[in-house]
Tab-separated table of C-alpha atoms in Angstrom:
chain	number	residue	atom	x	y	z
G	1	MET	CA	139.440	152.324	68.866
G	2	ASP	CA	139.220	148.553	69.274
G	3	LYS	CA	137.895	146.895	72.387
G	4	ALA	CA	141.255	145.705	73.705
G	5	THR	CA	142.633	149.239	73.550
G	6	SER	CA	139.627	150.730	75.284
G	7	ASP	CA	139.721	148.027	77.995
G	8	HIS	CA	143.372	148.734	78.508
G	9	GLN	CA	142.661	152.444	78.840
G	10	GLN	CA	139.913	151.790	81.327
G	11	ASP	CA	142.273	149.607	83.338
G	12	GLN	CA	144.891	152.349	83.409
G	13	GLN	CA	142.172	154.723	84.551
G	14	TRP	CA	141.238	152.398	87.415
G	15	LEU	CA	144.852	152.222	88.524
G	16	GLU	CA	145.399	155.959	88.285
G	17	ASN	CA	142.219	156.725	90.198
G	18	ILE	CA	143.163	154.305	92.947
G	19	LYS	CA	146.682	155.639	93.094
G	20	SER	CA	145.597	159.262	93.283
G	21	GLY	CA	143.491	158.520	96.328
G	22	ASN	CA	140.051	158.856	94.847
G	23	GLY	CA	137.963	157.281	97.604
G	24	LYS	CA	135.230	156.172	95.218
G	25	ALA	CA	137.592	154.449	92.800
G	26	LEU	CA	138.103	151.297	94.824
G	27	GLU	CA	134.392	151.016	95.509
G	28	ALA	CA	133.647	151.407	91.810
G	29	LEU	CA	136.211	148.733	90.969
G	30	TYR	CA	134.723	146.415	93.574
G	31	ARG	CA	131.254	146.785	92.133
G	32	HIS	CA	132.478	146.503	88.560
G	33	TYR	CA	133.983	143.005	88.806
G	34	ARG	CA	132.016	141.572	91.732
G	35	ASP	CA	129.331	139.664	89.860
G	36	ASP	CA	131.759	138.379	87.230
G	37	PHE	CA	134.055	137.136	89.954
G	38	LEU	CA	131.281	135.325	91.792
G	39	ALA	CA	130.173	133.684	88.564
G	40	PHE	CA	133.747	132.736	87.701
G	41	ALA	CA	134.681	131.389	91.133
G	42	GLN	CA	131.537	129.391	91.794
G	43	ARG	CA	133.048	126.396	90.022
G	44	TYR	CA	135.334	125.803	92.991
G	45	GLY	CA	132.396	124.950	95.163
G	46	ALA	CA	133.132	127.383	97.954
G	47	SER	CA	130.394	129.112	99.906
G	48	GLN	CA	129.198	132.542	98.848
G	49	GLU	CA	130.666	133.891	102.055
G	50	ASP	CA	134.095	132.484	101.214
G	51	LEU	CA	133.896	133.810	97.674
G	52	LEU	CA	133.098	137.319	98.867
G	53	ASP	CA	135.805	137.163	101.504
G	54	VAL	CA	138.357	136.113	98.923
G	55	TYR	CA	137.191	138.771	96.482
G	56	GLN	CA	137.622	141.430	99.142
G	57	ASP	CA	141.123	140.180	99.895
G	58	ALA	CA	141.957	140.276	96.197
G	59	ILE	CA	140.796	143.888	96.010
G	60	ILE	CA	143.009	144.676	99.000
G	61	VAL	CA	146.051	143.064	97.382
G	62	LEU	CA	145.463	145.042	94.209
G	63	PHE	CA	145.042	148.200	96.245
G	64	GLU	CA	148.207	147.718	98.250
G	65	ASN	CA	150.286	146.841	95.220
G	66	VAL	CA	149.041	149.851	93.304
G	67	LYS	CA	149.731	152.114	96.272
G	68	SER	CA	153.192	150.816	96.956
G	69	GLY	CA	154.080	151.276	93.323
G	70	LYS	CA	154.587	147.545	92.704
G	71	ILE	CA	152.044	147.834	89.954
G	72	THR	CA	152.230	150.779	87.659
G	73	GLU	CA	151.171	149.037	84.518
G	74	LEU	CA	149.674	145.599	84.259
G	75	SER	CA	150.833	143.090	81.714
G	76	SER	CA	147.381	141.521	81.979
G	77	SER	CA	144.072	143.261	82.511
G	78	VAL	CA	142.868	144.386	85.929
G	79	LYS	CA	140.207	141.704	85.654
G	80	THR	CA	142.685	138.901	84.987
G	81	TYR	CA	144.903	140.155	87.771
G	82	LEU	CA	142.054	140.319	90.279
G	83	PHE	CA	140.710	136.946	89.277
G	84	SER	CA	144.138	135.306	89.512
G	85	ILE	CA	144.579	136.576	93.043
G	86	GLY	CA	141.087	135.496	93.970
G	87	LYS	CA	141.518	132.072	92.458
G	88	TYR	CA	144.855	131.557	94.159
G	89	LYS	CA	143.462	132.535	97.520
G	90	LEU	CA	140.383	130.416	97.029
G	91	ILE	CA	142.326	127.281	96.118
G	92	ASP	CA	144.698	127.932	98.987
G	93	ARG	CA	141.794	128.291	101.378
G	94	LEU	CA	140.054	125.149	100.158
G	95	ARG	CA	143.302	123.235	100.449
G	96	GLN	CA	143.692	124.398	104.018
G	97	LYS	CA	140.209	123.151	104.703
G	98	GLY	CA	141.378	119.737	103.546
G	99	ARG	CA	139.577	119.635	100.255
G	100	ASN	CA	141.107	117.469	97.583
G	101	MET	CA	142.306	119.566	94.720
G	102	SER	CA	142.875	118.374	91.190
G	103	THR	CA	146.464	118.257	90.027
G	104	GLU	CA	145.563	120.925	87.509
G	105	ASP	CA	144.463	123.253	90.268
G	106	ILE	CA	147.561	122.593	92.302
G	107	GLY	CA	149.747	123.192	89.279
G	108	GLN	CA	148.088	126.530	88.749
G	109	LEU	CA	148.477	127.338	92.386
G	110	GLU	CA	152.200	126.753	92.212
G	111	GLY	CA	152.485	128.634	88.963
G	112	LEU	CA	150.885	131.758	90.374
G	113	GLY	CA	152.994	131.917	93.485
G	114	GLU	CA	153.867	134.904	95.506
G	115	ASN	CA	153.342	137.778	93.133
G	116	VAL	CA	149.628	137.581	93.797
G	117	MET	CA	149.914	137.300	97.553
G	118	GLU	CA	149.892	140.243	99.833
G	119	GLU	CA	152.805	140.813	102.083
G	120	GLN	CA	152.114	138.723	105.143
G	121	LEU	CA	151.841	140.865	108.203
G	122	GLU	CA	153.171	139.102	111.197
G	123	LEU	CA	153.514	141.798	113.741
G	124	THR	CA	156.320	141.816	116.223
G	125	HIS	CA	155.479	142.364	119.842
G	126	ARG	CA	156.395	146.012	119.547
G	127	GLN	CA	154.258	146.429	116.434
G	128	GLN	CA	151.311	144.944	118.270
G	129	GLN	CA	151.837	147.457	121.050
G	130	LEU	CA	152.097	150.248	118.504
G	131	ARG	CA	148.877	149.077	116.947
G	132	ARG	CA	147.274	149.286	120.349
G	133	ALA	CA	148.548	152.833	120.660
G	134	ILE	CA	146.953	153.699	117.310
G	135	ASN	CA	143.628	152.392	118.578
G	136	ILE	CA	143.912	154.289	121.827
G	137	LEU	CA	144.471	157.405	119.734
G	138	GLY	CA	141.343	156.576	117.735
G	139	GLY	CA	138.883	159.072	116.301
G	140	GLN	CA	139.694	161.587	113.589
G	141	CYS	CA	143.410	161.272	114.265
G	142	LYS	CA	143.383	157.561	113.546
G	143	THR	CA	141.304	158.124	110.421
G	144	LEU	CA	143.670	160.796	109.176
G	145	LEU	CA	146.821	158.818	109.902
G	146	LEU	CA	145.428	155.676	108.259
G	147	LEU	CA	144.574	157.684	105.171
G	148	PHE	CA	148.121	158.977	105.084
G	149	TYR	CA	150.149	155.931	106.074
G	150	TYR	CA	148.039	153.065	104.768
G	151	ARG	CA	145.919	154.470	101.982
G	152	ARG	CA	148.833	156.695	101.022
G	153	TYR	CA	146.558	159.592	100.296
G	154	SER	CA	148.129	162.906	99.415
G	155	ILE	CA	147.469	165.847	101.739
G	156	GLU	CA	145.106	167.193	99.118
G	157	ALA	CA	143.195	163.917	98.892
G	158	ILE	CA	142.873	163.849	102.682
G	159	ARG	CA	141.567	167.426	102.640
G	160	GLN	CA	138.831	166.380	100.226
G	161	GLU	CA	138.025	163.119	101.962
G	162	MET	CA	137.772	164.618	105.431
G	163	ASP	CA	136.404	168.041	104.477
G	164	TYR	CA	139.267	170.109	105.789
G	165	LYS	CA	139.391	173.805	104.982
G	166	ASN	CA	142.785	173.731	103.320
G	167	ASP	CA	145.960	171.702	102.974
G	168	ASN	CA	147.715	173.542	105.804
G	169	VAL	CA	145.013	172.542	108.252
G	170	VAL	CA	145.515	168.926	107.217
G	171	LYS	CA	149.265	169.180	107.761
G	172	ALA	CA	148.835	170.870	111.138
G	173	HIS	CA	146.296	168.292	112.226
G	174	LYS	CA	148.458	165.416	111.070
G	175	SER	CA	151.405	166.832	113.003
G	176	ARG	CA	149.277	167.208	116.158
G	177	CYS	CA	147.969	163.666	115.768
G	178	MET	CA	151.476	162.280	115.468
G	179	LYS	CA	152.461	164.165	118.637
G	180	SER	CA	149.478	162.691	120.478
G	181	LEU	CA	150.429	159.259	119.219
G	182	ARG	CA	154.001	159.771	120.414
G	183	LYS	CA	152.659	160.712	123.810
G	184	ILE	CA	150.582	157.531	123.984
G	185	ILE	CA	153.583	155.471	122.852
G	186	ASP	CA	155.694	157.070	125.610
G	187	ASP	CA	152.961	156.554	128.196
G	188	LEU	CA	152.641	152.894	127.236
G	189	ASP	CA	156.393	152.678	127.610
G	190	ILE	CA	156.812	151.027	124.235
G	191	LEU	CA	160.521	150.759	123.595
X	1	MET	CA	171.890	165.512	118.594
X	2	PRO	CA	168.183	165.776	119.411
X	3	LEU	CA	165.835	165.034	116.554
X	4	GLU	CA	164.157	167.879	114.770
X	5	GLU	CA	160.990	168.117	112.742
X	6	LYS	CA	162.982	167.858	109.527
X	7	ASP	CA	164.421	164.550	110.736
X	8	HIS	CA	160.937	163.146	111.172
X	9	ILE	CA	160.015	164.316	107.697
X	10	LEU	CA	163.150	162.725	106.304
X	11	ILE	CA	162.360	159.404	107.999
X	12	GLU	CA	158.768	159.510	106.853
X	13	LYS	CA	159.792	160.121	103.269
X	14	TYR	CA	162.331	157.322	103.511
X	15	LEU	CA	159.736	154.855	104.709
X	16	LEU	CA	157.199	155.935	102.114
X	17	GLU	CA	159.910	155.704	99.471
X	18	GLN	CA	159.643	159.338	98.534
X	19	LEU	CA	163.220	160.542	99.028
X	20	SER	CA	164.837	162.676	96.371
X	21	GLU	CA	168.501	162.124	95.600
X	22	THR	CA	169.636	165.008	97.831
X	23	GLU	CA	167.349	163.867	100.640
X	24	ARG	CA	168.721	160.365	100.375
X	25	GLN	CA	172.229	161.700	100.892
X	26	ASN	CA	171.020	163.637	103.923
X	27	PHE	CA	169.293	160.543	105.243
X	28	ASP	CA	172.397	158.392	104.876
X	29	ALA	CA	174.471	161.021	106.644
X	30	ARG	CA	172.028	161.251	109.538
X	31	LEU	CA	172.115	157.470	110.068
X	32	ALA	CA	175.425	157.939	111.849
X	33	ASP	CA	173.404	159.380	114.727
X	34	PRO	CA	172.212	156.499	116.991
X	35	GLU	CA	169.180	158.461	118.066
X	36	PHE	CA	168.213	158.931	114.424
X	37	GLN	CA	168.697	155.210	113.856
X	38	THR	CA	166.446	154.351	116.785
X	39	GLU	CA	163.806	156.679	115.453
X	40	VAL	CA	163.949	155.048	112.014
X	41	GLY	CA	163.366	151.691	113.694
X	42	LEU	CA	160.385	152.972	115.632
X	43	GLN	CA	158.865	154.673	112.624
X	44	ARG	CA	159.300	151.535	110.558
X	45	ASP	CA	157.479	149.480	113.148
X	46	LEU	CA	154.813	152.128	113.405
X	47	LEU	CA	154.294	151.957	109.651
X	48	GLY	CA	153.881	148.182	109.978
X	49	ALA	CA	151.261	148.733	112.658
X	50	PHE	CA	149.433	151.244	110.421
X	51	GLN	CA	149.615	148.693	107.627
X	52	ALA	CA	147.934	145.993	109.726
X	53	GLU	CA	145.340	148.351	111.140
X	54	GLY	CA	144.705	149.910	107.721
X	55	ARG	CA	144.208	146.559	106.059
X	56	ASP	CA	141.615	145.516	108.616
X	57	ASP	CA	139.978	148.908	108.249
X	58	LEU	CA	139.804	148.527	104.474
X	59	LYS	CA	138.469	145.009	104.812
X	60	ALA	CA	135.720	146.265	107.118
X	61	GLN	CA	134.911	149.011	104.644
X	62	LEU	CA	134.590	146.501	101.814
X	63	GLY	CA	132.373	144.392	104.064
X	64	GLU	CA	130.063	147.360	104.549
X	65	LEU	CA	130.077	148.004	100.819
X	66	GLU	CA	129.131	144.360	100.258
X	67	ASN	CA	126.240	144.712	102.693
X	68	ARG	CA	125.027	147.759	100.798
X	69	ILE	CA	125.255	145.897	97.491
X	70	GLN	CA	123.290	142.958	98.860
X	71	SER	CA	120.632	145.206	100.291
X	72	GLU	CA	120.392	147.059	96.952
X	73	GLN	CA	119.940	143.766	95.173
X	74	ALA	CA	117.303	142.624	97.652
X	75	HIS	CA	115.386	145.913	97.423
X	76	PRO	CA	115.962	147.449	94.022
X	77	PRO	CA	114.563	150.984	94.216
X	78	SER	CA	112.166	150.665	91.258
X	79	ARG	CA	110.657	147.368	92.386
X	80	ARG	CA	109.814	147.923	95.999
X	81	THR	CA	106.664	146.097	96.907
X	82	ILE	CA	103.889	147.684	98.826
X	83	SER	CA	103.768	146.580	102.401
X	84	LEU	CA	100.216	146.350	103.618
X	85	ARG	CA	100.997	146.962	107.270
X	86	PRO	CA	102.020	150.637	107.013
X	87	TRP	CA	98.992	151.288	104.843
X	88	LEU	CA	96.798	149.653	107.381
X	89	ALA	CA	98.325	151.647	110.209
X	90	ALA	CA	97.899	154.839	108.219
X	91	ALA	CA	94.357	153.827	107.378
X	92	SER	CA	93.662	153.468	111.067
X	93	VAL	CA	94.816	157.014	111.660
X	94	ALA	CA	92.541	158.292	108.937
X	95	VAL	CA	89.724	156.236	110.377
X	96	LEU	CA	90.240	157.741	113.789
X	97	LEU	CA	90.201	161.238	112.398
X	98	LEU	CA	87.012	160.469	110.516
X	99	ALA	CA	85.457	158.966	113.597
X	100	ALA	CA	86.406	161.962	115.684
X	101	PHE	CA	84.780	164.170	113.135
X	102	TRP	CA	81.596	162.141	112.975
X	103	LEU	CA	81.316	161.826	116.703
X	104	PHE	CA	81.997	165.345	117.819
X	105	ASN	CA	81.510	167.531	114.846
X	106	ARG	CA	78.180	166.815	113.230
X	107	GLY	CA	78.187	170.193	111.560
X	108	PRO	CA	76.147	171.374	108.627
X	109	SER	CA	78.724	170.559	105.974
X	110	PRO	CA	80.076	167.098	106.750
X	111	GLU	CA	81.359	166.448	103.220
X	112	LYS	CA	83.673	169.437	103.295
X	113	GLN	CA	85.063	168.541	106.658
X	114	PHE	CA	85.237	164.909	105.694
X	115	ALA	CA	87.656	165.865	102.940
X	116	GLN	CA	89.510	168.107	105.323
X	117	TYR	CA	89.984	165.305	107.840
X	118	PHE	CA	90.833	162.769	105.220
X	119	GLU	CA	94.591	163.048	105.723
X	120	PRO	CA	96.817	161.721	102.953
X	121	TYR	CA	98.670	158.570	103.865
X	122	PRO	CA	102.406	158.695	104.332
X	123	ASN	CA	104.402	157.863	101.264
X	124	VAL	CA	105.387	154.249	101.699
X	125	VAL	CA	105.976	153.449	98.069
X	126	ALA	CA	108.976	154.230	95.910
X	127	PRO	CA	108.946	156.985	93.305
X	128	ILE	CA	107.172	155.875	90.186
X	129	SER	CA	109.531	154.297	87.697
X	130	LYS	CA	109.199	154.405	83.965
X	131	GLY	CA	108.306	150.751	83.764
X	132	THR	CA	104.866	149.648	82.716
X	133	SER	CA	104.728	146.490	84.735
X	134	GLU	CA	101.757	145.682	86.878
X	135	GLN	CA	103.749	146.515	89.966
X	136	ASP	CA	104.349	150.031	88.687
X	137	ALA	CA	100.675	150.477	87.855
X	138	ARG	CA	99.847	149.471	91.415
X	139	VAL	CA	102.316	151.939	92.827
X	140	LEU	CA	100.855	154.657	90.628
X	141	ALA	CA	97.307	153.851	91.720
X	142	PHE	CA	98.168	153.942	95.411
X	143	GLN	CA	100.179	157.110	95.008
X	144	THR	CA	97.305	158.783	93.266
X	145	TYR	CA	95.132	157.796	96.200
X	146	GLU	CA	97.682	159.257	98.519
X	147	LEU	CA	97.616	162.508	96.604
X	148	ARG	CA	93.867	162.667	97.334
X	149	ASN	CA	92.975	162.457	93.694
X	150	TYR	CA	90.212	159.989	94.524
X	151	THR	CA	88.416	160.021	91.194
X	152	GLU	CA	91.581	159.101	89.356
X	153	ALA	CA	92.657	156.698	92.104
X	154	ALA	CA	89.327	154.862	91.864
X	155	ARG	CA	89.752	154.563	88.104
X	156	LEU	CA	93.375	153.356	88.332
X	157	LEU	CA	92.628	150.900	91.107
X	158	ALA	CA	89.690	149.483	89.144
X	159	ALA	CA	91.905	149.074	86.077
X	160	LEU	CA	94.491	146.916	87.852
X	161	PRO	CA	94.444	143.359	86.497
X	162	GLN	CA	94.995	141.867	89.921
X	163	GLN	CA	92.099	142.673	92.230
X	164	ASP	CA	92.638	141.690	95.829
X	165	ASP	CA	91.775	142.820	99.337
X	166	ALA	CA	94.140	145.810	99.100
X	167	THR	CA	92.594	147.122	95.903
X	168	TYR	CA	89.034	146.576	97.181
X	169	PHE	CA	89.897	148.330	100.409
X	170	TYR	CA	91.296	151.386	98.692
X	171	ARG	CA	88.594	151.433	96.060
X	172	GLY	CA	86.164	151.445	98.974
X	173	LEU	CA	87.983	154.305	100.659
X	174	SER	CA	88.215	156.263	97.422
X	175	ALA	CA	84.490	155.859	96.913
X	176	LEU	CA	83.876	156.927	100.487
X	177	ALA	CA	85.988	160.037	99.951
X	178	LEU	CA	83.859	160.792	96.901
X	179	ASP	CA	80.717	160.281	99.014
X	180	GLN	CA	79.702	157.256	96.966
X	181	THR	CA	78.522	155.366	100.020
X	182	GLU	CA	76.885	152.453	98.192
X	183	THR	CA	79.926	151.836	95.991
X	184	ALA	CA	82.127	152.032	99.072
X	185	LEU	CA	80.047	149.426	100.861
X	186	ALA	CA	80.069	147.153	97.826
X	187	HIS	CA	83.875	147.123	97.757
X	188	LEU	CA	84.304	146.770	101.509
X	189	PHE	CA	81.967	143.748	101.462
X	190	LYS	CA	84.363	141.937	99.134
X	191	ILE	CA	87.175	141.894	101.655
X	192	PRO	CA	87.568	138.360	103.023
X	193	ASP	CA	87.782	137.565	106.717
X	194	SER	CA	91.403	136.480	106.329
X	195	SER	CA	92.513	139.861	104.997
X	196	PRO	CA	94.695	142.178	107.087
X	197	PHE	CA	92.249	144.901	106.009
X	198	GLN	CA	89.274	143.059	107.469
X	199	THR	CA	89.096	144.904	110.783
X	200	ALA	CA	89.574	148.306	109.188
X	201	SER	CA	86.953	147.530	106.564
X	202	GLN	CA	84.462	146.562	109.270
X	203	TRP	CA	85.174	149.830	111.019
X	204	TYR	CA	84.533	151.808	107.843
X	205	THR	CA	81.406	149.846	107.132
X	206	ALA	CA	80.147	150.593	110.632
X	207	LEU	CA	80.857	154.287	110.173
X	208	ILE	CA	78.951	154.290	106.907
X	209	TYR	CA	75.957	152.694	108.660
X	210	ILE	CA	76.080	155.259	111.433
X	211	LYS	CA	76.329	158.085	108.938
X	212	SER	CA	73.215	156.789	107.167
X	213	ASP	CA	71.353	156.413	110.454
X	214	GLN	CA	71.524	152.628	110.573
X	215	ALA	CA	73.197	152.337	113.944
X	216	THR	CA	71.618	148.946	114.668
X	217	GLN	CA	73.541	147.455	111.734
X	218	ALA	CA	76.738	149.158	112.887
X	219	HIS	CA	76.514	147.600	116.338
X	220	PRO	CA	77.680	144.030	115.663
X	221	LEU	CA	80.486	145.311	113.437
X	222	LEU	CA	81.709	147.691	116.110
X	223	GLU	CA	81.639	144.900	118.631
X	224	THR	CA	83.852	142.800	116.385
X	225	VAL	CA	86.304	145.668	115.970
X	226	ALA	CA	86.231	146.395	119.697
X	227	ALA	CA	87.126	142.780	120.403
X	228	ASP	CA	90.063	142.770	117.988
X	229	ALA	CA	93.300	143.683	119.753
X	230	SER	CA	95.381	143.486	116.559
X	231	VAL	CA	94.613	147.106	115.692
X	232	PRO	CA	94.813	148.824	119.103
X	233	GLY	CA	93.841	152.339	117.980
X	234	LEU	CA	90.729	151.053	116.258
X	235	GLN	CA	89.802	148.854	119.180
X	236	GLN	CA	89.713	151.797	121.587
X	237	LYS	CA	87.744	153.969	119.208
X	238	ALA	CA	85.236	151.238	118.528
X	239	LYS	CA	84.679	150.785	122.266
X	240	ALA	CA	84.217	154.534	122.712
X	241	LEU	CA	81.813	154.672	119.781
X	242	LEU	CA	79.794	151.733	121.127
X	243	GLU	CA	79.367	153.478	124.450
X	244	SER	CA	78.119	156.649	122.815
X	245	LEU	CA	75.508	154.873	120.714
């Protein structure tokens, strides 16, 4: 097996692990490319703090796109994908800070475009209220619902992550949590 | 028509893009119901709120992971350095126990009880790694001391290429544990005034003098220790010992 094939297989493994809701997979991915990314991105002259912030955002974009099914198979490697997102975000951030960018950088920025950006979340007033309701709910319920609705974990993955006895307990708890959330939403009079 | 549990499930599956073909037909049919429509709108907004909250939650989690990584890199498990302070504090405890024994328990078999009161120090060093670096040899030497294998500890400490106040202090204590009073004194004398072990070494030296009936020589040392507030436990004991002399 040549290296390209084995890299490709490892990449597919990353994606599958993330998709299946293996909690350790994203952490492993983060650790795997972290140092390479920092070394790669240092040339843009941003602070270490900015580089790490951007790297974390890139991981989040990858995560969300894998979860939503936008990415099932990458045309490039996971590394190239991550680094492109990171680079785009970094250049964008430096530009916002008023740094002069080379025309080459700006060209690349335009070339990359939106497929590496996460969906911008500008919450409506009602969504902000709903978010408040989620935080009032808090605790285990919030954790469970975030695993289900954001991390898109399966019931089985939630059972493992949160140490529930069986899948039915997870479903029952999720249903109770949603009822509590509905109650809070009603109490807050969110229409 | 009031909404049922199956409606909520249908809406959830719709929003998570998990509808089967049959379910999609059901969903489309239900959309004729205004109440169902309203619920779809609410659930969609709720999903957006979960998305925003979840993203911040994930970002915070990655931040914590980053902190862990940085702390791992700053303190790799196999290269932890020995902090002198905990050793010194532990040494003080041992000193106090020894002093208590000497003061109140001048029984017929002091050596036996000496060993009994010579409590091992708490483990403040990392498990021994396979490396052969000087740092690892140091860790091994101190751990051997901790395990009360004083003969071996004395040998390992003596073999370390870098001899400093810490090694002299523990070579002195090892010798003392082996009842080699003269050797112990010789090592304790090498500890410079600037060393964090200085006060403790003066205390030990004083105790050795008292043990060998040379209380007059112990006196000035005890007075120094009694005047030093940096090691509070020792200071009190030195004062008490001075009074009893």
